[in-house]
GROMACS .gro file of C-alpha atoms in nm:
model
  353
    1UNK     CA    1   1.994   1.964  -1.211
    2UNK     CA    2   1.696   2.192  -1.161
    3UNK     CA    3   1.477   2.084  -0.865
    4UNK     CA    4   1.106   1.965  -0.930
    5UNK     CA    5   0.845   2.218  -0.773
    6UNK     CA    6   0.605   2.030  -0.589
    7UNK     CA    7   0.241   2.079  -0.379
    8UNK     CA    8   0.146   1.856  -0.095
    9UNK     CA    9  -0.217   1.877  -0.098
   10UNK     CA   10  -0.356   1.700   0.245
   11UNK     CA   11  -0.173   1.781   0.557
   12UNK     CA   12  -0.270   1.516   0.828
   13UNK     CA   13  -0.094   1.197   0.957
   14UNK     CA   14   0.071   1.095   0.575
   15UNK     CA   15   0.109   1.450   0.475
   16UNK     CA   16   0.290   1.536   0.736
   17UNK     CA   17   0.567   1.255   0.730
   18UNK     CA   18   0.556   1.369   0.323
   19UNK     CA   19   0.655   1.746   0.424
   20UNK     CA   20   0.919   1.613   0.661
   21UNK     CA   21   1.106   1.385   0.426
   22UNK     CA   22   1.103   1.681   0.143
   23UNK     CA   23   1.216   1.972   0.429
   24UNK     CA   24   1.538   1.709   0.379
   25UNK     CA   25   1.587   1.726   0.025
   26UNK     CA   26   1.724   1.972  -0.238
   27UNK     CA   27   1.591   1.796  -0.558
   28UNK     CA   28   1.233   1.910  -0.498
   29UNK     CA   29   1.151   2.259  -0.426
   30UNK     CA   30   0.765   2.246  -0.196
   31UNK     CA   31   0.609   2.591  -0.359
   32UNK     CA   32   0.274   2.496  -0.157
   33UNK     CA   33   0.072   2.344   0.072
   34UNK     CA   34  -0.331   2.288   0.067
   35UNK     CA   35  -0.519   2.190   0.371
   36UNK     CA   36  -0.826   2.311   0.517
   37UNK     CA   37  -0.685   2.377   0.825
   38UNK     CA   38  -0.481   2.685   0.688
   39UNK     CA   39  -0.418   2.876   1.032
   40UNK     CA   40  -0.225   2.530   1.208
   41UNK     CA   41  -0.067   2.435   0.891
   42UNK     CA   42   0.068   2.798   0.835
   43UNK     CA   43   0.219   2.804   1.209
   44UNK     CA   44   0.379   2.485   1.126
   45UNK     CA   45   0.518   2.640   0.784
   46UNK     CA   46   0.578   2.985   0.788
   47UNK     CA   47   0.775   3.002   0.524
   48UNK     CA   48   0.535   2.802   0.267
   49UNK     CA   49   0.210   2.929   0.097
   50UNK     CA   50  -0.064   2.742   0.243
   51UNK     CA   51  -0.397   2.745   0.050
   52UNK     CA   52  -0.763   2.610   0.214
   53UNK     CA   53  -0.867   2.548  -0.147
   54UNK     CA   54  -0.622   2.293  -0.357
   55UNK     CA   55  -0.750   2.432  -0.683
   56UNK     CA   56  -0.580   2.739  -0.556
   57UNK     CA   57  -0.273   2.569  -0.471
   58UNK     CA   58  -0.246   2.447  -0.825
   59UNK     CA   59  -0.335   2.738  -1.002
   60UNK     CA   60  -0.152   2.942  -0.851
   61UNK     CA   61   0.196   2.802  -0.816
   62UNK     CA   62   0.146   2.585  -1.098
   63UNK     CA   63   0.370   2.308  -0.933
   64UNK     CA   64   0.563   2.021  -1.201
   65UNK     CA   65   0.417   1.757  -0.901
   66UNK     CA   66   0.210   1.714  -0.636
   67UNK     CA   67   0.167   1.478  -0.372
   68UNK     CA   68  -0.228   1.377  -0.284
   69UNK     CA   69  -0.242   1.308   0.109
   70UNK     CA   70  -0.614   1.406   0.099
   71UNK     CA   71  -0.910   1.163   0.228
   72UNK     CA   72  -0.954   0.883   0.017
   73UNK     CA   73  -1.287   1.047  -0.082
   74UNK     CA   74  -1.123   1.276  -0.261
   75UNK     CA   75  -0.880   1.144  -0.438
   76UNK     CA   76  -0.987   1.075  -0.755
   77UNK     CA   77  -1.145   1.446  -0.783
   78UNK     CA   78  -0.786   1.595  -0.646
   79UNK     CA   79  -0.599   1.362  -0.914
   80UNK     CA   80  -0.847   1.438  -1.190
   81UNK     CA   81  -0.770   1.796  -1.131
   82UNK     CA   82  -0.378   1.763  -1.143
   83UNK     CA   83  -0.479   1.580  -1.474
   84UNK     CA   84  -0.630   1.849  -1.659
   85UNK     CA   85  -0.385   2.090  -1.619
   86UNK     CA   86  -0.052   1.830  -1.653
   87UNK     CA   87   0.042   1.826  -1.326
   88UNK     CA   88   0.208   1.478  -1.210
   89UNK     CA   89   0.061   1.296  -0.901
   90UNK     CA   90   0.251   1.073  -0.646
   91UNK     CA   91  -0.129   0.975  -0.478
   92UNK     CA   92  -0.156   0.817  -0.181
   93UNK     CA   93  -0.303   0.484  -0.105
   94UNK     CA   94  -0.575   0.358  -0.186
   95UNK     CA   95  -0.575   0.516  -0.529
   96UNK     CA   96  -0.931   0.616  -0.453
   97UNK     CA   97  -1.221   0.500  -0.247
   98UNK     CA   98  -1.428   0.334  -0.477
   99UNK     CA   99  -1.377   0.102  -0.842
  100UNK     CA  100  -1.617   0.384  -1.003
  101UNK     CA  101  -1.391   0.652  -0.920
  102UNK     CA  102  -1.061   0.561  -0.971
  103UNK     CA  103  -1.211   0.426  -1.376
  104UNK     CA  104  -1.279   0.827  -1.380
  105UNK     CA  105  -0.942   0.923  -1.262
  106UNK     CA  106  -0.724   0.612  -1.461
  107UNK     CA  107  -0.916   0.745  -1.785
  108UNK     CA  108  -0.821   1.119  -1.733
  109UNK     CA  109  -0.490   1.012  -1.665
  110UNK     CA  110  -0.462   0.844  -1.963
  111UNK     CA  111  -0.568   1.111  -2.161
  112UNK     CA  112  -0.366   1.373  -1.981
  113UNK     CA  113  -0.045   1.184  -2.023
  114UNK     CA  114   0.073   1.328  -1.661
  115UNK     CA  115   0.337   1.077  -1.492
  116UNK     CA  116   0.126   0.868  -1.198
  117UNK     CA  117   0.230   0.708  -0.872
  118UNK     CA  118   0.045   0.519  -0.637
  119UNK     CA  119   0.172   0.533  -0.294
  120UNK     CA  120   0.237   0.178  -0.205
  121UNK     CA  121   0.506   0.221  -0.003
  122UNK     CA  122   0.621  -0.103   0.109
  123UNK     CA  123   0.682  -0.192  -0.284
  124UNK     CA  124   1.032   0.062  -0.221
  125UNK     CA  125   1.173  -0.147   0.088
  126UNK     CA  126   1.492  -0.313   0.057
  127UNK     CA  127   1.351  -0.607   0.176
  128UNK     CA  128   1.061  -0.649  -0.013
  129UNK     CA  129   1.299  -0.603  -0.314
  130UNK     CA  130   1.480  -0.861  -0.244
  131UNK     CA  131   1.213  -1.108  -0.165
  132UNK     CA  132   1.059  -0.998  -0.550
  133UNK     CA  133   1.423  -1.057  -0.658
  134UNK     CA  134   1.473  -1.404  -0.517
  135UNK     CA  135   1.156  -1.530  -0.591
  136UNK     CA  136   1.201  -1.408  -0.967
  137UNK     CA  137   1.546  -1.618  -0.973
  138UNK     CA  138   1.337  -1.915  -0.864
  139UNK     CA  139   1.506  -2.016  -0.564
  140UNK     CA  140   1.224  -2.176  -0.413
  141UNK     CA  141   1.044  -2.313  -0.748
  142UNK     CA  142   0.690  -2.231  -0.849
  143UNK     CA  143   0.483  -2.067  -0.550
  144UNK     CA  144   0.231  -2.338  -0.407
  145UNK     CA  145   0.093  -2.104  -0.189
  146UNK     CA  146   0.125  -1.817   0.070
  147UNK     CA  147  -0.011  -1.820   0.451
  148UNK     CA  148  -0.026  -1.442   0.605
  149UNK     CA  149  -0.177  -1.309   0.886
  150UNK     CA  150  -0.220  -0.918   1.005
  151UNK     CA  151  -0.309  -0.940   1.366
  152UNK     CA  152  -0.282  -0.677   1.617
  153UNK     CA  153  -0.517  -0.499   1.901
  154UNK     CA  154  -0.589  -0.146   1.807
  155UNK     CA  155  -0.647   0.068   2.137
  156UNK     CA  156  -0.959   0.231   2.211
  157UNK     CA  157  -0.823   0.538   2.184
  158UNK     CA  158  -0.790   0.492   1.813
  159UNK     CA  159  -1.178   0.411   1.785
  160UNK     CA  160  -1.247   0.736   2.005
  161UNK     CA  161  -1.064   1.005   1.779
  162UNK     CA  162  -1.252   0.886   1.462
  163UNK     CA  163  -1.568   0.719   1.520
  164UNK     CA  164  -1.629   0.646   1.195
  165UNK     CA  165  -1.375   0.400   1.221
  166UNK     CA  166  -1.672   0.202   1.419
  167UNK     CA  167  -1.889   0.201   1.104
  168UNK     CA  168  -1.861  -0.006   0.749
  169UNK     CA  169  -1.549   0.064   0.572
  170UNK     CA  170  -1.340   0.141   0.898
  171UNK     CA  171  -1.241  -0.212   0.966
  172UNK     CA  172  -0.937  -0.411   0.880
  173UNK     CA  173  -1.009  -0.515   0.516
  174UNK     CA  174  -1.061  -0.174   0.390
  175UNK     CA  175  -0.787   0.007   0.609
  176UNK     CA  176  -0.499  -0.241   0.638
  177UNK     CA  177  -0.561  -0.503   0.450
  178UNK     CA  178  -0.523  -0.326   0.118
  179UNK     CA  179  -0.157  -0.299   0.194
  180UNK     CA  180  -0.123  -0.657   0.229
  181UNK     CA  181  -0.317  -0.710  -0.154
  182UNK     CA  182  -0.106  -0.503  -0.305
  183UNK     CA  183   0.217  -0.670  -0.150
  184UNK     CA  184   0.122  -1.027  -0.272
  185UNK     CA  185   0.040  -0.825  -0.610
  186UNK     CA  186   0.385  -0.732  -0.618
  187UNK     CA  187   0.555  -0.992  -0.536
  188UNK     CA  188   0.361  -1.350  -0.594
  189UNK     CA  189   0.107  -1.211  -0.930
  190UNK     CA  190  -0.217  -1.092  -0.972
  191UNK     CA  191  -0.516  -1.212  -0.759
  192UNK     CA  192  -0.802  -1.355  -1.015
  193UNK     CA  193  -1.048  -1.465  -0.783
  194UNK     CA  194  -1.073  -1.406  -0.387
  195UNK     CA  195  -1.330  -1.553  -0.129
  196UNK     CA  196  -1.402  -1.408   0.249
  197UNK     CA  197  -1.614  -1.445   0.577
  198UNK     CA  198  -1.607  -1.154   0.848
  199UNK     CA  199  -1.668  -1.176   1.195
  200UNK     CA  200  -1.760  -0.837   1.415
  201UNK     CA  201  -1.779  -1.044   1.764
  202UNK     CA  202  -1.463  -0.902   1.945
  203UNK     CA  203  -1.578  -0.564   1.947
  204UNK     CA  204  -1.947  -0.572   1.852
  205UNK     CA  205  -1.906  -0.266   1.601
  206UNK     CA  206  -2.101  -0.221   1.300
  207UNK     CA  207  -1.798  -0.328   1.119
  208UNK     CA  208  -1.581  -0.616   1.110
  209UNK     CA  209  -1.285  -0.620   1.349
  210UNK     CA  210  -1.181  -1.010   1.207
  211UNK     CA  211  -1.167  -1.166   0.881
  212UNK     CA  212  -1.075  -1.439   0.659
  213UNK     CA  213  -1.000  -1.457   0.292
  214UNK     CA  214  -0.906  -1.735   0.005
  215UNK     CA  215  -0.716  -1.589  -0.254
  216UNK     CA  216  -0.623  -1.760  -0.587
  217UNK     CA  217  -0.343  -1.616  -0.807
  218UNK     CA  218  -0.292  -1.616  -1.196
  219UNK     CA  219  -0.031  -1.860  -1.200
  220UNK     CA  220  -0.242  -2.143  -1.016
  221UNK     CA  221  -0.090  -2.050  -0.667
  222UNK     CA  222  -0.367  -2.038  -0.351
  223UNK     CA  223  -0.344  -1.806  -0.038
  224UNK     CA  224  -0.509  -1.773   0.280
  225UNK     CA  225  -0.523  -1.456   0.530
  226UNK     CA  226  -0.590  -1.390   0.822
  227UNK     CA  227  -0.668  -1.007   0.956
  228UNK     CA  228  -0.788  -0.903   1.304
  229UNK     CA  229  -0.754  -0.545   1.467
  230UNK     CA  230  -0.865  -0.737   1.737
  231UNK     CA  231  -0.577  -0.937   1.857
  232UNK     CA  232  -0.240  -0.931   2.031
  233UNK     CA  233   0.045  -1.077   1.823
  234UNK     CA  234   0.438  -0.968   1.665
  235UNK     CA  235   0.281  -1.072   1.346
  236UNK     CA  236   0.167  -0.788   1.134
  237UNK     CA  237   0.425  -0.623   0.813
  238UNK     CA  238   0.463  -0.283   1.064
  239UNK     CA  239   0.617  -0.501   1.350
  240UNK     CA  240   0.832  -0.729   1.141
  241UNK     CA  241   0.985  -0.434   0.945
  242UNK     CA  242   1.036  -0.217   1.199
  243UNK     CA  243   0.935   0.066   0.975
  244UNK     CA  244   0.793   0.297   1.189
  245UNK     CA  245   0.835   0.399   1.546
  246UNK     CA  246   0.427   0.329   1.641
  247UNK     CA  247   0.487   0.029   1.553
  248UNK     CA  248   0.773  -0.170   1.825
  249UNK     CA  249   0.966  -0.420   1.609
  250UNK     CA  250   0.935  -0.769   1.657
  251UNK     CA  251   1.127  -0.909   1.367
  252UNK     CA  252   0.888  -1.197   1.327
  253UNK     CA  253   0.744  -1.354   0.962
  254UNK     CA  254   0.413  -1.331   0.931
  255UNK     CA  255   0.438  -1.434   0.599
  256UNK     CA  256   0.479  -1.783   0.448
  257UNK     CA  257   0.570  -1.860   0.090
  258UNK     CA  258   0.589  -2.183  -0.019
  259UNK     CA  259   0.722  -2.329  -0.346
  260UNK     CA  260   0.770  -2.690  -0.500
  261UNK     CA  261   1.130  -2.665  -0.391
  262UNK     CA  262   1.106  -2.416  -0.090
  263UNK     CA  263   0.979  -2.192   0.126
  264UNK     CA  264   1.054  -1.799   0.256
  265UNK     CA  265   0.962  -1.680   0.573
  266UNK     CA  266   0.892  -1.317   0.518
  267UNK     CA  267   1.004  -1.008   0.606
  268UNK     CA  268   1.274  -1.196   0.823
  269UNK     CA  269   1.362  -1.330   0.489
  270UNK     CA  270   1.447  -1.724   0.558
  271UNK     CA  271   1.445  -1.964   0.313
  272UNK     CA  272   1.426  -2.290   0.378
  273UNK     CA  273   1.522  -2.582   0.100
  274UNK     CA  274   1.648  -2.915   0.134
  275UNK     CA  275   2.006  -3.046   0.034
  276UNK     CA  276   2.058  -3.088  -0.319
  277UNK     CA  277   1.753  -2.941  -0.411
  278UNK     CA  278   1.521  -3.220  -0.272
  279UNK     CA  279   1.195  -3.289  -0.254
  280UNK     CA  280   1.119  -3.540  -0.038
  281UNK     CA  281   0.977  -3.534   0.300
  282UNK     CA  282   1.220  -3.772   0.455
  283UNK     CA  283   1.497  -3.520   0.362
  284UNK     CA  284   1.608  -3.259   0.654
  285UNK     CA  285   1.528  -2.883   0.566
  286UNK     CA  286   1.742  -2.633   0.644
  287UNK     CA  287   1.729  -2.262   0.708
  288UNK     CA  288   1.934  -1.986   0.538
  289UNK     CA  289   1.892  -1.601   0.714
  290UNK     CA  290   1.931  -1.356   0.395
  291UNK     CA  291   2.003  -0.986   0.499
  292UNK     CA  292   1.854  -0.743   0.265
  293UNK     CA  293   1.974  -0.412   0.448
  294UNK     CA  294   1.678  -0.163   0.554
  295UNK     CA  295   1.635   0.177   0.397
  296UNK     CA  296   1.321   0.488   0.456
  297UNK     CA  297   1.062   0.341   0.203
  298UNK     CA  298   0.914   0.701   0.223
  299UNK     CA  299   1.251   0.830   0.126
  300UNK     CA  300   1.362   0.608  -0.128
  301UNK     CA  301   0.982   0.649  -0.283
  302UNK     CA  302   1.062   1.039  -0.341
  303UNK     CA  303   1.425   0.938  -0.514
  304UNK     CA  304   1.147   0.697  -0.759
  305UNK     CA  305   0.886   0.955  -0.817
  306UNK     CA  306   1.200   1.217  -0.881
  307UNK     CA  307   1.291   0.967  -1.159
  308UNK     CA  308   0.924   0.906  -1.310
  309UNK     CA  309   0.895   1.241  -1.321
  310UNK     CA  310   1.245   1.335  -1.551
  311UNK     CA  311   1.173   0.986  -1.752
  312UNK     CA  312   1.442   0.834  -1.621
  313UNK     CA  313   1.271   0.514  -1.511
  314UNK     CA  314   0.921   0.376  -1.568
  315UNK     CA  315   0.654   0.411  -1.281
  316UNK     CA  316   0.665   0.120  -1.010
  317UNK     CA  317   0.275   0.183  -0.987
  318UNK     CA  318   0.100   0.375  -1.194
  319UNK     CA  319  -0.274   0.449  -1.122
  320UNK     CA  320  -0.368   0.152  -1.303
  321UNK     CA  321  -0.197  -0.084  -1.126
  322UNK     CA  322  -0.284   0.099  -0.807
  323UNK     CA  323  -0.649   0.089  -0.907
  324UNK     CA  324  -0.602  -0.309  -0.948
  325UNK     CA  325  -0.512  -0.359  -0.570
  326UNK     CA  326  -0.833  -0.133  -0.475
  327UNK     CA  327  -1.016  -0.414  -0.724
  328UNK     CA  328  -0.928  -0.708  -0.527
  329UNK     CA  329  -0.937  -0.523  -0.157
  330UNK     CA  330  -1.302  -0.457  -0.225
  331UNK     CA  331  -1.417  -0.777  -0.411
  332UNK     CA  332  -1.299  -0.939  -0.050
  333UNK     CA  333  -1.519  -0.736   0.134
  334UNK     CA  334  -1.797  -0.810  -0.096
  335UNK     CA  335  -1.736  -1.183  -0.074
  336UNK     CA  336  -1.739  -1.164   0.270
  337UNK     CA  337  -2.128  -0.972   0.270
  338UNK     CA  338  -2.230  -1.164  -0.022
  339UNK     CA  339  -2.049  -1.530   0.141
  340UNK     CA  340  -1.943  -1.616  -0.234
  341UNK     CA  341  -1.660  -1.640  -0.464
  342UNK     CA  342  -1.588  -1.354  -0.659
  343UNK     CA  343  -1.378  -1.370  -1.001
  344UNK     CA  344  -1.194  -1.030  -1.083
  345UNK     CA  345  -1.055  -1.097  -1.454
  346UNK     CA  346  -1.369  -0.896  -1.584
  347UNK     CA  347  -1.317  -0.623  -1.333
  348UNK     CA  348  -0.982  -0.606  -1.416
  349UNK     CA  349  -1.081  -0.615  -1.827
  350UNK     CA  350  -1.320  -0.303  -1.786
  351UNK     CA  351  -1.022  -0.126  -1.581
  352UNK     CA  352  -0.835  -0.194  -1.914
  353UNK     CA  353  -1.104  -0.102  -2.182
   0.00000   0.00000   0.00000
């Protein structure tokens, strides 16, 4: 089958690992790259056009795809512009930096038609499959409630190379935690309604380095979360995974889920249930280790996109949905300024009209 021409507009950190995994693969053919820093990019490609401008990129090799590794500033502007002239988007996460601009970018979307993909990637892991999987089969009942926690110490090297990082919208909630929002989106239901408070006392930045938020799903369920870049622990998503290298593996849950008949530790993936299927305190609990297998998340989210593009399966996150995790990630920085709760259904209802 023909291979899928693509663009990979951003070259930094994500854009990088993007042009490695596709330097691997014969079912897309990269006609392009756009970055602004053409001369490094170029000595890293030599055999691919680079472009400064991404207009020109697209435009000129009039790719089937593209993959948007900009800024998050410019996302919805980059995607609106694959839009108008058909061009299919696999766009990084989040969808775009604000609720105002990604309504601009779902509606041009929409009326494109182009094939959309938010880059979520945790959503293509093996184990987060099989978590969606076993919780779908009902093994532990209805979800009571989940109890996460993202807590690691960033160095201070990592505040030094982008300062901005020091200011509002470079903490935690905004840069990690929107990963963890879209994961209980995923796999528990939507988030109606989210509370916070924020705490900037470890490090004394403008922004918060520690926060807390309630979270109350569709289906009745309640959550708590805790997030700190300010903290040594093994319990953050990156450690337990093992999914990339800059992050050491610890193999450790920090993830409860817990149902009227169960509960999973996550990603270790234990459930534990009593005998029988009770539900009585008084009754032993016992642990079953499930092994889900691991696979490149990055990898296996080019093999989806391949298929979303030829219309062989249905998008696992279209902008929309993508734009819906942005929704709640922000409402639970505003709760924690504003120190009130913060109903999403009408946010969510003006996505939709």
């Amino acid at each position: 089958m023909k291979s899928i021409t693509i663009g990979v507009i951003g070259a930094g950190l994500i854009g990088r690992k993007h042009l490695r995994k596709l330097a691997e693969r014969s079912d897309y053919d990269l006609v392009g790259i756009a970055d602004v820093n053409v001369d490094q990019v170029k000595a890293e490609h030599p055999n691919t056009c680079v472009f400064a401008d991404y207009r020109q990129l697209l435009d000129e090799t009039r790719p089937e795809a593209v993959i948007i590794a900009s800024p998050n500033q410019l996302h919805a502007e980059t995607g609106i512009e694959c839009a108008r002239r058909g061009i299919d988007i696999l766009i990084e996460k989040p969808v775009t930096d604000t609720v105002e601009s990604a309504f601009a970018l779902v509606a041009e979307v929409r009326k494109s038609g182009i094939k959309s993909l938010v880059g979520h990637h945790r959503r293509h892991h093996l184990q987060v499959k099989a978590l969606k999987a076993l919780l779908g089969e009902a093994r532990i009942g209805d979800i009571v409630g989940v109890s996460a926690i993202w807590a690691t110490h960033k160095p201070e090297s990592y505040f030094d190379v982008a300062p901005w990082r020091r200011q509002a919208g470079g903490g935690p909630v905004l840069i990690n935690l929107i990963h963890e929002i879209d994961f209980l989106r995923f796999t528990i239901g939507e988030i109606v309604a989210v509370e916070a408070i924020a705490s900037n006392r470890q490090r004394g930045f403008a922004v918060e380095d520690t926060a807390a938020a309630l979270i109350e799903f569709d289906s009745g369920a309640l959550g708590t979360f805790f997030i700190s870049d300010s903290a040594v622990s093994p319990w953050t998503m990156e450690q337990g995974l093992g999914e990339a290298v800059e992050f050491p593996f610890s193999g450790q849950g920090s993830y409860r889920l817990m149902g009227r008949r169960g509960s999973f530790e996550f990603p270790n993936l234990v459930q534990w249930t009593q005998a029988g299927g009770a539900q009585d305190w008084n009754q032993p609990i016992q642990a079953q280790h499930i092994h889900a297998g691991s696979i490149d998340p990055y990898v296996a989210q080019l093999d989806h996109f391949r298929d979303v593009i030829r219309g062989s399966a249905p998008s696992l996150q279209p902008v929309e949905d993508g734009a819906r995790s942005l929704i709640a990630t922000l409402a639970i920085a505003e709760a924690a300024t504003a120190g009130r709760r913060i109903d999403l259904r009408d946010r969510y209802a003006a996505l939709e009209g």
